[in-house]
Structure formats: C-alpha cells, structure tokens
Coordinates of C-alpha atoms and ligand atoms in Angstrom, one line a residue:
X5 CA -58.1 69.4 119.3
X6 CA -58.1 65.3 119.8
X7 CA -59.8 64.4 116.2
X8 CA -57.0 66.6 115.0
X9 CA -55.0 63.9 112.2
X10 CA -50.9 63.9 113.1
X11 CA -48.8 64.6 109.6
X12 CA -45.8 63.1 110.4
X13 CA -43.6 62.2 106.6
X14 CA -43.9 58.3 106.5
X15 CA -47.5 57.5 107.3
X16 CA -49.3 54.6 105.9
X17 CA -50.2 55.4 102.0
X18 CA -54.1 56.0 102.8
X19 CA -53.4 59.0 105.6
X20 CA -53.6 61.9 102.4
X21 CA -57.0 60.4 101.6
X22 CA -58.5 60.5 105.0
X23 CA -57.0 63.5 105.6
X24 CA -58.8 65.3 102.9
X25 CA -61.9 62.9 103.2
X26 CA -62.1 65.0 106.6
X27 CA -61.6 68.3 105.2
X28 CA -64.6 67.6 102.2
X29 CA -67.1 66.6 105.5
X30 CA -66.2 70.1 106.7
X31 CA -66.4 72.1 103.4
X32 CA -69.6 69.8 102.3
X33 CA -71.7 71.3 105.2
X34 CA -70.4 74.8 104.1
X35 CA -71.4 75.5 100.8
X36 CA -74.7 74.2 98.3
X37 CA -74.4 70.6 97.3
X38 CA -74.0 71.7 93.6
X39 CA -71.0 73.3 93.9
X40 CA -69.4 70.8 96.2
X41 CA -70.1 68.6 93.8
X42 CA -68.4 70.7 91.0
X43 CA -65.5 72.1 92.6
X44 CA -64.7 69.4 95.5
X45 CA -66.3 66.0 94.7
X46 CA -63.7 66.2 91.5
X47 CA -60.7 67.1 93.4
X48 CA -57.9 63.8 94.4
X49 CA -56.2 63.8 97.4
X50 CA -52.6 62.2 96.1
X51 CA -50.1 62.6 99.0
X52 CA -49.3 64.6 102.8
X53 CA -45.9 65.2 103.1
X54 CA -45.1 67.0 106.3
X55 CA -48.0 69.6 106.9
X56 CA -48.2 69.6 103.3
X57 CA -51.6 68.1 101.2
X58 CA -51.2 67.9 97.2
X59 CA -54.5 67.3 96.0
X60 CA -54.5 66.6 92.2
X61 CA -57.3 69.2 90.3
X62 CA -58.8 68.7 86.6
X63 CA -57.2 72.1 85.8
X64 CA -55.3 75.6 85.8
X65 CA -58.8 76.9 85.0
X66 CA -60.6 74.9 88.1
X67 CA -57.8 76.0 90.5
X68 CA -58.0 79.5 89.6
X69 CA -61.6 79.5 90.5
X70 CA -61.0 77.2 93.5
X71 CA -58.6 80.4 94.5
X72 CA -61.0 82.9 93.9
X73 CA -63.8 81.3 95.9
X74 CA -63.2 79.2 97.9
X75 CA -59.2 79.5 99.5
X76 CA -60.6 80.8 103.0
X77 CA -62.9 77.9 103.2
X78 CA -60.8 75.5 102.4
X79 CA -57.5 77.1 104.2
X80 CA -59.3 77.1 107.7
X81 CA -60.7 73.7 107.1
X82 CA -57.0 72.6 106.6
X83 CA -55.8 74.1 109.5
X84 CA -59.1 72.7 111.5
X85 CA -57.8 68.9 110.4
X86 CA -54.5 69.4 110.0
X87 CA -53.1 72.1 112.5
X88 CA -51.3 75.5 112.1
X89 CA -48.9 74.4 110.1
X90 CA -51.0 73.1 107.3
X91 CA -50.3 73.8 103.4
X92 CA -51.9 72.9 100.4
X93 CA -50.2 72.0 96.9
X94 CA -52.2 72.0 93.5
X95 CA -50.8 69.4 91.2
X96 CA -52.9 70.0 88.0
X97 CA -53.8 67.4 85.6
X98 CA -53.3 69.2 82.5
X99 CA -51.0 72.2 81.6
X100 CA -52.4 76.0 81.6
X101 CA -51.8 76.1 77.4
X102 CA -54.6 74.0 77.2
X103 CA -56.2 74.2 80.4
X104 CA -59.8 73.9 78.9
X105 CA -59.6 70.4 77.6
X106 CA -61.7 67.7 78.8
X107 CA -59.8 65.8 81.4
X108 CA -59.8 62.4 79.2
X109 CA -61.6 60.5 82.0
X110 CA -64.4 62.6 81.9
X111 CA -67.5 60.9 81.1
X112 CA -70.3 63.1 79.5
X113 CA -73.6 62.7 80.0
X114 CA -75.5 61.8 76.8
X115 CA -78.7 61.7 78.3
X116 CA -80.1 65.8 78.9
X117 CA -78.0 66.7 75.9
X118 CA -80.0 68.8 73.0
X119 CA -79.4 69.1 69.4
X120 CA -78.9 72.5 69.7
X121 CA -76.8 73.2 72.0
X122 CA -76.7 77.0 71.5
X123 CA -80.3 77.7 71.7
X124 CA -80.9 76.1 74.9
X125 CA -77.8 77.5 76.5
X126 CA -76.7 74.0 76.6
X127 CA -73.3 72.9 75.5
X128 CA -72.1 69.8 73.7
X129 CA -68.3 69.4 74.0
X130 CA -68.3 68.8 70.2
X131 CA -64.9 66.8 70.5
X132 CA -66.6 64.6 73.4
X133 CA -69.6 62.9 71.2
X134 CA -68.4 61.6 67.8
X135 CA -70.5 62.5 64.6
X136 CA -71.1 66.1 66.1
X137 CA -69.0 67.8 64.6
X138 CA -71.6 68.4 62.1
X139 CA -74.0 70.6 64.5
X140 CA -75.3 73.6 63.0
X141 CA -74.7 76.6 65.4
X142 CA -77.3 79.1 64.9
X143 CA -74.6 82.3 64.1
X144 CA -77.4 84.7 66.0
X145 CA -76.4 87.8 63.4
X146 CA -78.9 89.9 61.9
X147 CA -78.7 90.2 58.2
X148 CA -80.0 93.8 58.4
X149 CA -76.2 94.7 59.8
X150 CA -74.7 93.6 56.4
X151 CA -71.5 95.5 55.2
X152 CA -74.5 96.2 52.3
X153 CA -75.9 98.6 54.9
X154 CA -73.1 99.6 56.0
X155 CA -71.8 103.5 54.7
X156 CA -68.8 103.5 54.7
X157 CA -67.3 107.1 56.0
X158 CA -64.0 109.0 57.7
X159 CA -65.9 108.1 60.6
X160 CA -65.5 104.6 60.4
X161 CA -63.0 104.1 57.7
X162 CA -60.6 102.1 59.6
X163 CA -62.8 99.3 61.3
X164 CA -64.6 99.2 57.8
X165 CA -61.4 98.3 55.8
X166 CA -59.8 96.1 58.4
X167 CA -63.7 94.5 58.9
X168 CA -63.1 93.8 55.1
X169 CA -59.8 92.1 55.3
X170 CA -61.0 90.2 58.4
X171 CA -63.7 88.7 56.2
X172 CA -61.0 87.7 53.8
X173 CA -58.9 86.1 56.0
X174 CA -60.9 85.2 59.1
X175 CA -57.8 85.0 62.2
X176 CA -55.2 85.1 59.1
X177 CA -54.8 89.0 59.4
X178 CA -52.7 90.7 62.2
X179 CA -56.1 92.3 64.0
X180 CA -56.9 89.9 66.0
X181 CA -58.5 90.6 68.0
X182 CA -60.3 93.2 66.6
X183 CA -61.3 95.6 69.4
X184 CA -64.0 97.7 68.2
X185 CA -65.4 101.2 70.7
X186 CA -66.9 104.2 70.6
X187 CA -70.1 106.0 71.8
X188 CA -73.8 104.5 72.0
X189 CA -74.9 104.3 68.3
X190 CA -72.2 104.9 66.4
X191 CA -72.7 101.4 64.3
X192 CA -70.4 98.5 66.9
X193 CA -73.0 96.1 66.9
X194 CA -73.6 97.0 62.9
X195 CA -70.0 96.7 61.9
X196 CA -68.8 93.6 64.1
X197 CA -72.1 91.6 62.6
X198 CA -71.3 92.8 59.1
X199 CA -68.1 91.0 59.7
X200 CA -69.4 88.0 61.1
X201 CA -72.0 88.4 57.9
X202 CA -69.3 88.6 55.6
X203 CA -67.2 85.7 57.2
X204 CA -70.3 83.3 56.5
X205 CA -70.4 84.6 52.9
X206 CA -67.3 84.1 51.5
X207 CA -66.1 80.7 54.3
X208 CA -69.5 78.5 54.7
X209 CA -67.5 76.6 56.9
X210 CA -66.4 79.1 59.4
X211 CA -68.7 78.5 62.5
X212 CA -69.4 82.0 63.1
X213 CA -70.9 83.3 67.0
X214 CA -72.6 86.4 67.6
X215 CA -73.0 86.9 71.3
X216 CA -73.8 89.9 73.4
X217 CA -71.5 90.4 76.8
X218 CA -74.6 89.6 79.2
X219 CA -75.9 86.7 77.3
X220 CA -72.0 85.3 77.8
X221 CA -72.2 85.9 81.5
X222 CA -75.3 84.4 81.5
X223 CA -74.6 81.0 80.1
X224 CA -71.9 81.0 82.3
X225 CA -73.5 81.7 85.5
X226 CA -75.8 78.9 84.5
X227 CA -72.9 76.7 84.3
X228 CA -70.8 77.0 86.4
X229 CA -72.8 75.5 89.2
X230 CA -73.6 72.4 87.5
X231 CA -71.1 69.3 87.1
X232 CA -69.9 69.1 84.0
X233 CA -71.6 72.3 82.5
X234 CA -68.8 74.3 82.9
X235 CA -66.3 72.2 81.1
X236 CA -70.0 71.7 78.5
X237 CA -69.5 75.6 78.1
X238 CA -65.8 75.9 77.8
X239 CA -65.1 73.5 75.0
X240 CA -68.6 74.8 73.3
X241 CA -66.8 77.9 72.9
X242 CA -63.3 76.2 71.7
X243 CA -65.6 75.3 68.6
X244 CA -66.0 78.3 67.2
X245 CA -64.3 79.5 64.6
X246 CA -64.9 83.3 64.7
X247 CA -66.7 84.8 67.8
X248 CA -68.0 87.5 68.2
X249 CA -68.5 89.4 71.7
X250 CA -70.4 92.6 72.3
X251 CA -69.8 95.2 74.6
X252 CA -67.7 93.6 76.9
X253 CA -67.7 96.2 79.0
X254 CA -70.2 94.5 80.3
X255 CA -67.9 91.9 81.9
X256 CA -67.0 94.4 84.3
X257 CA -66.2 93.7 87.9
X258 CA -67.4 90.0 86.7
X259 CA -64.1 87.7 87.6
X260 CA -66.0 84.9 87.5
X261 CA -67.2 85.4 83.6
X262 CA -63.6 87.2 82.8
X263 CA -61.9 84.0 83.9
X264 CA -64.1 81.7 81.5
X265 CA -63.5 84.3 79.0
X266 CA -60.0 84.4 79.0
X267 CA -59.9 80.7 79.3
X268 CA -61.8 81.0 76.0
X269 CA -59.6 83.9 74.3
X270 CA -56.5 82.0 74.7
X271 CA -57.9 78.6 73.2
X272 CA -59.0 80.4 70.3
X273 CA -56.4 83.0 70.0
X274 CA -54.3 80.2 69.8
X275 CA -55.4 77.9 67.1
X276 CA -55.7 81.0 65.2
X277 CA -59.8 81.5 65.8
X278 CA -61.0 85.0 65.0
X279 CA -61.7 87.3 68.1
X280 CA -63.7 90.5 67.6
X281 CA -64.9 92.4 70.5
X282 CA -67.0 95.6 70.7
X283 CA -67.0 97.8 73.6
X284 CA -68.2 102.0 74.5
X285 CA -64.6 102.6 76.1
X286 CA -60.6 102.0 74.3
X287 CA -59.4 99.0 76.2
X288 CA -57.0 101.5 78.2
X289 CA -59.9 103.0 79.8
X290 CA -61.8 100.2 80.6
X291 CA -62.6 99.4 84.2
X292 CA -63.2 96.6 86.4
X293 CA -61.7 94.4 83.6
X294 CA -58.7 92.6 84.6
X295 CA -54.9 93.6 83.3
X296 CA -54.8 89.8 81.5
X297 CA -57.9 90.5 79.8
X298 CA -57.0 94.1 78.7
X299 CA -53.2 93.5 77.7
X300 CA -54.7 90.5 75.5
X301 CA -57.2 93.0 73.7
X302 CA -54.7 95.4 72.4
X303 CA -52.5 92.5 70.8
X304 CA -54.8 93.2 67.3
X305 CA -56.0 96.3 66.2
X306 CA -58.4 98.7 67.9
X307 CA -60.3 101.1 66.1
X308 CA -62.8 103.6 66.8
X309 CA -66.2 104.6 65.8
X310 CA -67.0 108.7 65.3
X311 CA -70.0 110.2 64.8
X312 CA -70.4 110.4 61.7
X313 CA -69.5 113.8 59.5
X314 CA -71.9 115.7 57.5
X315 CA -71.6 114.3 54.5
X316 CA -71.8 110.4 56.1
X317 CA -74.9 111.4 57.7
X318 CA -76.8 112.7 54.3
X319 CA -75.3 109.1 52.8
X320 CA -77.0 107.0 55.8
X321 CA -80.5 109.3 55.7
X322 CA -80.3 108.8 51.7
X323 CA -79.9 104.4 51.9
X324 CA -82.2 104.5 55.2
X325 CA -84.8 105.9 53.3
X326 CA -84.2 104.1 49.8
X327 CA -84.8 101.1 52.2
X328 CA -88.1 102.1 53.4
X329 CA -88.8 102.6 49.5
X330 CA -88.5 106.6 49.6
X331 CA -86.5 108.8 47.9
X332 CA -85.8 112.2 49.8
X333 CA -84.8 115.2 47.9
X334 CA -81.1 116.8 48.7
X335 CA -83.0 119.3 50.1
X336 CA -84.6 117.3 53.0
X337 CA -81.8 115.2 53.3
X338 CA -79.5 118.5 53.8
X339 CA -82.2 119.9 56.5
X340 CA -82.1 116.8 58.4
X341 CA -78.3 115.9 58.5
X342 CA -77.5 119.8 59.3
X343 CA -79.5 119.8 62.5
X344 CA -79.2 116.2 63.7
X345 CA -75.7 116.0 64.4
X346 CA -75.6 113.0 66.9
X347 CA -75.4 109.2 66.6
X348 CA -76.8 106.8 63.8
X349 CA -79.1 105.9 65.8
X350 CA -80.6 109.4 65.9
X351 CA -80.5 109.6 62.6
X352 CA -82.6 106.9 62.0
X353 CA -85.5 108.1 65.1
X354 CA -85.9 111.1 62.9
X355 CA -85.9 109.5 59.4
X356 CA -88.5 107.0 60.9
X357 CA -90.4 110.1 62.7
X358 CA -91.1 112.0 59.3
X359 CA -92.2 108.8 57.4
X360 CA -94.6 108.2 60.2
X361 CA -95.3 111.7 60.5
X362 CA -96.2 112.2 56.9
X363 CA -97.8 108.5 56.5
X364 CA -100.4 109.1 59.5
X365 CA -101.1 112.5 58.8
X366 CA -101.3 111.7 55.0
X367 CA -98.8 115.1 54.3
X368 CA -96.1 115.2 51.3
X369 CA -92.6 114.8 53.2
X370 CA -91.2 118.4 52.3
X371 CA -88.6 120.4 53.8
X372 CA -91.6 122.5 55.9
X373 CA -93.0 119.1 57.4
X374 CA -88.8 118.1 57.8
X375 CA -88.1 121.6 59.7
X376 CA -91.1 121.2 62.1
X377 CA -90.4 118.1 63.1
X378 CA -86.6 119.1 63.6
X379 CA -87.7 122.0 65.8
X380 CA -89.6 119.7 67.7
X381 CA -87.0 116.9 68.1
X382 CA -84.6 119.7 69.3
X383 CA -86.6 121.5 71.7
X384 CA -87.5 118.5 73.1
X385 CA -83.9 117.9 73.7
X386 CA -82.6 121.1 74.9
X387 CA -85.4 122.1 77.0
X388 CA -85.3 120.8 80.6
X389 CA -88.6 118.5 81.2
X390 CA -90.7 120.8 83.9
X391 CA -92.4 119.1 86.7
X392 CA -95.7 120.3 85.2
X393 CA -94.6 118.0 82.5
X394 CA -93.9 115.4 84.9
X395 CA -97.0 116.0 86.7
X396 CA -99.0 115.7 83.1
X397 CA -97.5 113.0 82.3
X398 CA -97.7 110.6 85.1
X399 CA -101.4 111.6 85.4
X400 CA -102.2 110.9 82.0
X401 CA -100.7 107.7 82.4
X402 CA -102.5 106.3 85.5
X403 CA -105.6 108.0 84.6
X404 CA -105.9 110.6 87.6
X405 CA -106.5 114.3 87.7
X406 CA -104.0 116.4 89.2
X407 CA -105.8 117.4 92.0
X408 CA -105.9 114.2 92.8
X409 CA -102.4 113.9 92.4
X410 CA -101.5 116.7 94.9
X411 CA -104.1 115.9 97.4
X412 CA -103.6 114.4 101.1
X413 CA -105.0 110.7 99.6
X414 CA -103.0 107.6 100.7
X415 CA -104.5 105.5 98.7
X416 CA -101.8 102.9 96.9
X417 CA -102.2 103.9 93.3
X418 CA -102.7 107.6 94.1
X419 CA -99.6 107.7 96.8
X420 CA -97.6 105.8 94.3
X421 CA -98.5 107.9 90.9
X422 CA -97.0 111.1 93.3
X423 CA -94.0 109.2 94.4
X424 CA -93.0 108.6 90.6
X425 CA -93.4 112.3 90.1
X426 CA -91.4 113.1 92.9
X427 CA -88.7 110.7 91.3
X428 CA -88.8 111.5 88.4
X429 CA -88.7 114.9 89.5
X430 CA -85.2 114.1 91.0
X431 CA -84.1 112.9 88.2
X432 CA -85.0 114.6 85.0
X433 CA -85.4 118.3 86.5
X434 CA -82.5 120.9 88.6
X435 CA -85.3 121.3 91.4
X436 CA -84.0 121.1 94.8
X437 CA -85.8 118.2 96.8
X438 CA -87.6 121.3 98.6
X439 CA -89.4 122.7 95.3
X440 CA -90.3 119.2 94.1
X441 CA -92.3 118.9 97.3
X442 CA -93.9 121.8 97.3
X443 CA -95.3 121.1 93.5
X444 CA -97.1 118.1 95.0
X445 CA -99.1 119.4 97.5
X446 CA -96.8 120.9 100.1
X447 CA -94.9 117.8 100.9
X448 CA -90.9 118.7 102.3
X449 CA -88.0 117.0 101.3
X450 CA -87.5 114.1 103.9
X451 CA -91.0 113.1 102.2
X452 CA -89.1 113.6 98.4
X453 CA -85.9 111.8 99.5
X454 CA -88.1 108.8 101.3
X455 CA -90.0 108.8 97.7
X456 CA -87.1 108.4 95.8
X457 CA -85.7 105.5 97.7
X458 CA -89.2 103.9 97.8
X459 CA -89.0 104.2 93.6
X460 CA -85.8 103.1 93.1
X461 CA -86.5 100.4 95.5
X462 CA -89.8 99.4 93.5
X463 CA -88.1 99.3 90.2
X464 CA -85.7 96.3 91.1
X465 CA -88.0 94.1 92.3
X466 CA -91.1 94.6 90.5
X467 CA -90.9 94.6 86.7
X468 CA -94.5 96.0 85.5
X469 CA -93.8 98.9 88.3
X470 CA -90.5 99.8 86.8
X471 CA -92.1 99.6 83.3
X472 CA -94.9 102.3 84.3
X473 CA -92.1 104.4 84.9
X474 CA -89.9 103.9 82.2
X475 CA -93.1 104.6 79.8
X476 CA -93.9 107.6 81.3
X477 CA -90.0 108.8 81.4
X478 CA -89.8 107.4 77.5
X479 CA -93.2 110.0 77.0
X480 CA -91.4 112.5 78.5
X481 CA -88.4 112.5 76.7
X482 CA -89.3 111.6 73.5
X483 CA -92.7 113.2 73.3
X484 CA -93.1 112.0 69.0
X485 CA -93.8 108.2 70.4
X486 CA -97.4 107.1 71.4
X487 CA -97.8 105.7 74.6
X488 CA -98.5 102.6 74.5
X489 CA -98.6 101.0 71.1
Ligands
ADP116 P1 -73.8 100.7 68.7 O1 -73.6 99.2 68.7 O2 -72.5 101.4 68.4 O3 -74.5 101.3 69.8 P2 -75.4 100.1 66.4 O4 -74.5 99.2 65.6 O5 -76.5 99.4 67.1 O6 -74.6 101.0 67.4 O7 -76.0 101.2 65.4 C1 -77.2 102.0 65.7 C2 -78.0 102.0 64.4 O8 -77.3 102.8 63.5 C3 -78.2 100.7 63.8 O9 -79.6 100.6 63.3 C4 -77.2 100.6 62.6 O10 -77.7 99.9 61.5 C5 -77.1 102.1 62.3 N1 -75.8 102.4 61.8 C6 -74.7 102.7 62.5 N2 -73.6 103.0 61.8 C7 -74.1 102.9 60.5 C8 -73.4 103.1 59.2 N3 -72.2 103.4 59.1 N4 -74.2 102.8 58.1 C9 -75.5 102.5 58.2 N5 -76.1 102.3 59.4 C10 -75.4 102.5 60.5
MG117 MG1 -74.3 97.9 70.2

C-alpha cells in the first residue's frame, strides 16, 4: 500500500501522533460516534518505536474493555497503517489497585447533572464536585423486609446470625462478602434488605444501596456509551458504603456488566465497604460468571436459605397473619403449614387466599374453610392443566366460543386466540404436537409447531400480546386469582 506510514526507530517526534491520527480516521468510520468518542477520542498516542505504537489509556478498566471490544478492529487497522509487523503497547495512566479513579484531568460536566443522582440513573462522582458529599442516596430497601419480620429458623439460622453481626459491624466482620442463595422464595431478597435495614438503624451514616442485578446492568449499559458516564457510574458506586446486589446470577454471560462490577467489588472491598450479594445458585455452581468474579465471592461467608421446617412455617403463618390483624388458631395454622410444604412465598399465597376467601365470601376462617382451600391449592398443583382447560381459558379470555375457536376462521383475533392454545398447549400439557392439533379443529403438527414459533415470536416484541398470554397461563395455574383485577 503507498499511504502505508514507514516505522523506522528515529523518526521525527510527531510520526506516533499521525500514525495513530490515521488509525482513529479508520476506526471512526467503523463504529457509532458515541463510542469513538468514549473509548478512542480519550486514548494518547505517546511514541512508535519499531512496529511498535504505545498509546497512553485513562485506565486498567478502559483497556480491558478496549480488549474485549474492540482489539480486532483496532489490530487490523494497525496493520492497515502500519504493516504486518505492527504492535500495540498500553501504557496506562493509573495503576489497576485503583483503576476506577477519575483520571485528575478529567473535567466533569456540571451542567446535565441532577440532585439525585440515583433516581435518574445519573451519577455524580461525589469526589469530583465539592460540597456533595452531602447527597442523600435514596437506599431503595423496603421496610416491610425488616429483621422484625424476619423468623428466624434452622432454615436460615446462619445468614440470620451473621446478617446480625454484619449490622453491627458493617465490612468490620470476616463475611464479606456475604454471598447469600437458595431457591425462589426462600426469604434472599428479605434477609439481604433486613441487613441493609439494620445497617441504617444502628450507622445513620453508612450510605446503604439496595440494587437488583438487572437494574445494575442497566445503569451500566446506559453508561457506558456516553463520555464520561461510565467513569459518572464507576465512582457513583465507590461511594457507597454497604451495597447491596441481588441475584447476580443475573450478570450471567454479561462481561461487559461483570467487568464494571468487579471494578466496583475491588474498590469497595478494599477500603473495607460492605459487599452482600444474593443469588438462586452457590457461587461454585454459578455459570456464565467469570472465575475473577466467583473466586472474589467465596472470600466471606456463603450461606444458604432452606425451605423452611414445619415448625418455621407455623411461626411465619402465625406473624403473617398477626400483621394482617388476625389471629389464627393452632389448629388452622397446623392444617396450613402440614400441607403447604414449599417456599415462603407459598406460604404467604395461601395465607392471603383464606383471608380473601373468608373476607369476600363473608365465612368464619375455620379449619373446614382452611382444608378446602388446601385441597384446591393442591389439586391445582398436582393435576396436569388439560387442553380443555386451555381451551376454556383462552376463550373466556378473548371472549369467543369454542366453536369458534376450533373452526376453519382466519380471522386475526380468532387465528391468534387458537395459536395461544396451541402454545400453551406445548407447554403446560404432555400432548404430542399431533393431539394438540387435533383438539383444535383437526389441525396437524407442522400447523402446532409453526404456532408455537409464531407465539413465542409474538411475545418478544409485542408487550400487551405477551401479557394476554401470561394472564391466561397465570388463570390457569393459579385458578384462586381473578382475572383481571
Ligand atoms: P427470594 O428473594 O429468596 O426469592 P423473598 O425474600 O422475596 O425470597 O421472600 C419471599 C417472601 O417470603 C417475602 O414476602 C418475604 O417477606 C417472605 N419471607 C421469606 N423468608 C421469610 C422469613 N424467614 N420470615 C418471614 N418472611 C419471610
Ligand atoms: Mg429475591
């Protein structure tokens, strides 16, 4: 090539600079103007020696993410300028222990900055702007999930007491993190908030965060395409005191978010912050999270969540229902924990089922009205939902007869009421495609299959679509709710 720049050791001082100023007029016209203007706009071009470029970049955390996205870009845009031979050196401009700093050169933004940072997924470096120091953070906990309402149990015993000393001693005690799983339910999100609760209690100064996993990855893909957001996010997150992430299991296969989050983890970790994480798997189990991330979350403690054992549950049904202002007999609460032996959250559905039950139909909560409604909630569950059901269901729904259902009509509404059935059918019944077909109207099981994928299709990109069918597979499997309240 003849616009092809020679890097023979000894050239005048500016050769690095055009060098690379060549390479950005490649890489500009190959990605959005945002993120050249995050990732490349910021990087210095500071010498060529040989085939080699050392360009100078803000830091550990912005070269990682250089590496992950863009090295093929960039490498065959080298080799385009420069020739075969063509390397690239990183020099960064501060170290990885505290890679998340602000480059002091920085210059923020005042103007499109908000008071409160958090709520508008906004972020203030609160070491950037003097005097703001003092912004409230809005914690985001619930104060229903208070250790208060918490019962305690074997179930739990050891996230409760170490929860306890956390609250204490907030990043003083040796779990940290504190690595909370177990199975949908089973009181995570409870128990890391009463923490967090507790924290607030007894240090007022402790800048407490509750966040969930996907709001996290969610702030983060908003900033990271925006100059000046990303370092914004970073350091927002170096402010807190004790945060709280849940069910980050959700940052699977996310390397972009699991980067940021690490960044964050160390930072804190490391001016002895409080970390405490909730997840449904042990960390050993965990997939699509990276080695870094996983080794990090078994330095504290982890402790798991079981359902809870007979005698918890009759403690939880006996303050659930002193909440609501009613006081159960042993009797009912003895019925109700023998036979619903699954998660709190179960628990709760059929405490909050027999107050309704007894409050709409105006009946005295006995143990009769208790076993009827427990022989309903475990039919429902152990019966497989027919596609009469299905049929039923999706017809009462949309307002149609069944023959109408089954007939030869093409009409939208009509054509799509018996393509939900047919999915649904797929999914909640053992039918073979085959017998599904022939339950509405004769159709055969290319017709079921094609349904299916035309459902499942529907549901991404239409929301109110994939709410019909949700309501209708809710009624279905949880036949106590009203439709649509
Ligand atoms: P998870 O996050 O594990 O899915 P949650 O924390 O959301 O579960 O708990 C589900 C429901 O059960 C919540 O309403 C919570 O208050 C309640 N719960 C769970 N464990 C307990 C417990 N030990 N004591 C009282 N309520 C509990
Ligand atoms: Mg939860």
């Amino acid at each position: 090539m003849t616009d092809k720049i020679p890097s023979t050791v000894g050239m005048s001082q500016s050769r690095h600079i055009k060098v690379w100023e060549s390479c950005l007029s490649i890489i500009k016209d190959n990605i959005p103007e945002e993120s050249y203007k995050t990732w490349f706009a910021p990087i210095e071009a500071i010498s060529l020696e040989g085939a080699t470029l050392s360009i100078k970049v803000p830091s550990d955390f912005f070269r990682e993410y250089l590496e992950e996205h863009y090295i093929d870009l960039v490498s065959r845009t080298l080799k385009r300028v420069m020739g075969k031979e063509a390397k690239l050196l990183y020099n960064i401009a501060i170290s990885k222990d505290s890679s998340i700093k602000l480059p002091t050169h920085e210059k923020i933004d005042l103007e499109n900055r908000v008071k409160d940072p958090y709520k508008q997924n906004k972020f203030i470096s609160p070491f950037a702007i003097p005097g703001l120091q003092q912004i409230k953070i809005d914690s985001r906990l619930n104060p229903n999930y208070s250790f208060k309402n918490f019962i305690e149990g074997e179930c739990n015993k050891l996230g409760y007491t170490a929860g306890l000393a956390i609250a204490k001693k907030p990043g003083g005690t040796p779990f940290n993190p504190l690595f909370i799983y177990g199975g949908a339910g089973l009181g995570k999100t409870h128990l890391a908030q009463a923490i967090g609760i507790a924290i607030k209690e007894q240090s007022p100064k402790n800048i407490v965060l509750y966040v969930s996993a996907n709001i996290f990855q969610t702030q983060y893909m908003d900033a990271v395409n925006v100059k000046n957001k990303l370092t914004d996010f970073l350091n927002f997150y170096r402010f807190i005191d004790t945060l709280i992430i849940d069910d980050v299991h959700e940052f699977a296969d996310k390397p972009g978010t699991q980067n940021a989050f690490f960044h964050i983890f160390n930072a804190l970790h490391q001016s002895g912050k409080q970390l405490i994480l909730t997840s449904d798997k042990a960390p050993v189990e965990l997939m699509g999270l990276e080695q870094r991330l996983l080794s990090r979350f078994k330095w504290g403690l982890s402790v798991e969540l079981l359902p809870p054992s007979f005698e918890t549950r009759v403690e939880i049904l006996r303050a659930k229902s002193r909440e609501d202002g009613i006081e159960l007999s042993d009797e009912i609460l003895t019925c109700l924990a023998s036979n619903i032996t699954g998660n709190v959250r179960e628990l709760e559905g059929t405490l909050i089922s027999l107050l309704a039950h007894a409050t709409l139909n105006k009946e005295l909560i006995t143990v009769d009205l208790a076993k009827r409604l427990i022989d309903k909630i475990v039919t429902a569950n152990n019966t497989e939902i027919s596609m009469e059901a299905i049929q039923e269901a999706t017809c009462q729904y949309f307002n149609i007869t069944r023959d109408t259902l089954v007939s030869k009509t093409r009409k939208r509404e009509i054509s799509q009421a018996r393509q939900i059935v047919m999915y649904l059918g797929r999914n909640l019944t053992r039918r073979s495609l085959a017998s599904i077909g022939a339950s509405v109207g004769g159709r055969d099981h290319a017709t079921v299959l094609h349904a299916c994928n035309t459902v499942t299709d529907l549901m991404e990109t239409d929301k109110n679509f994939k709410r019909f069918v949700d309501e209708i597979e809710n009624e279905l499997k949880n036949p106590f709710k009203p439709f649509r309240s």
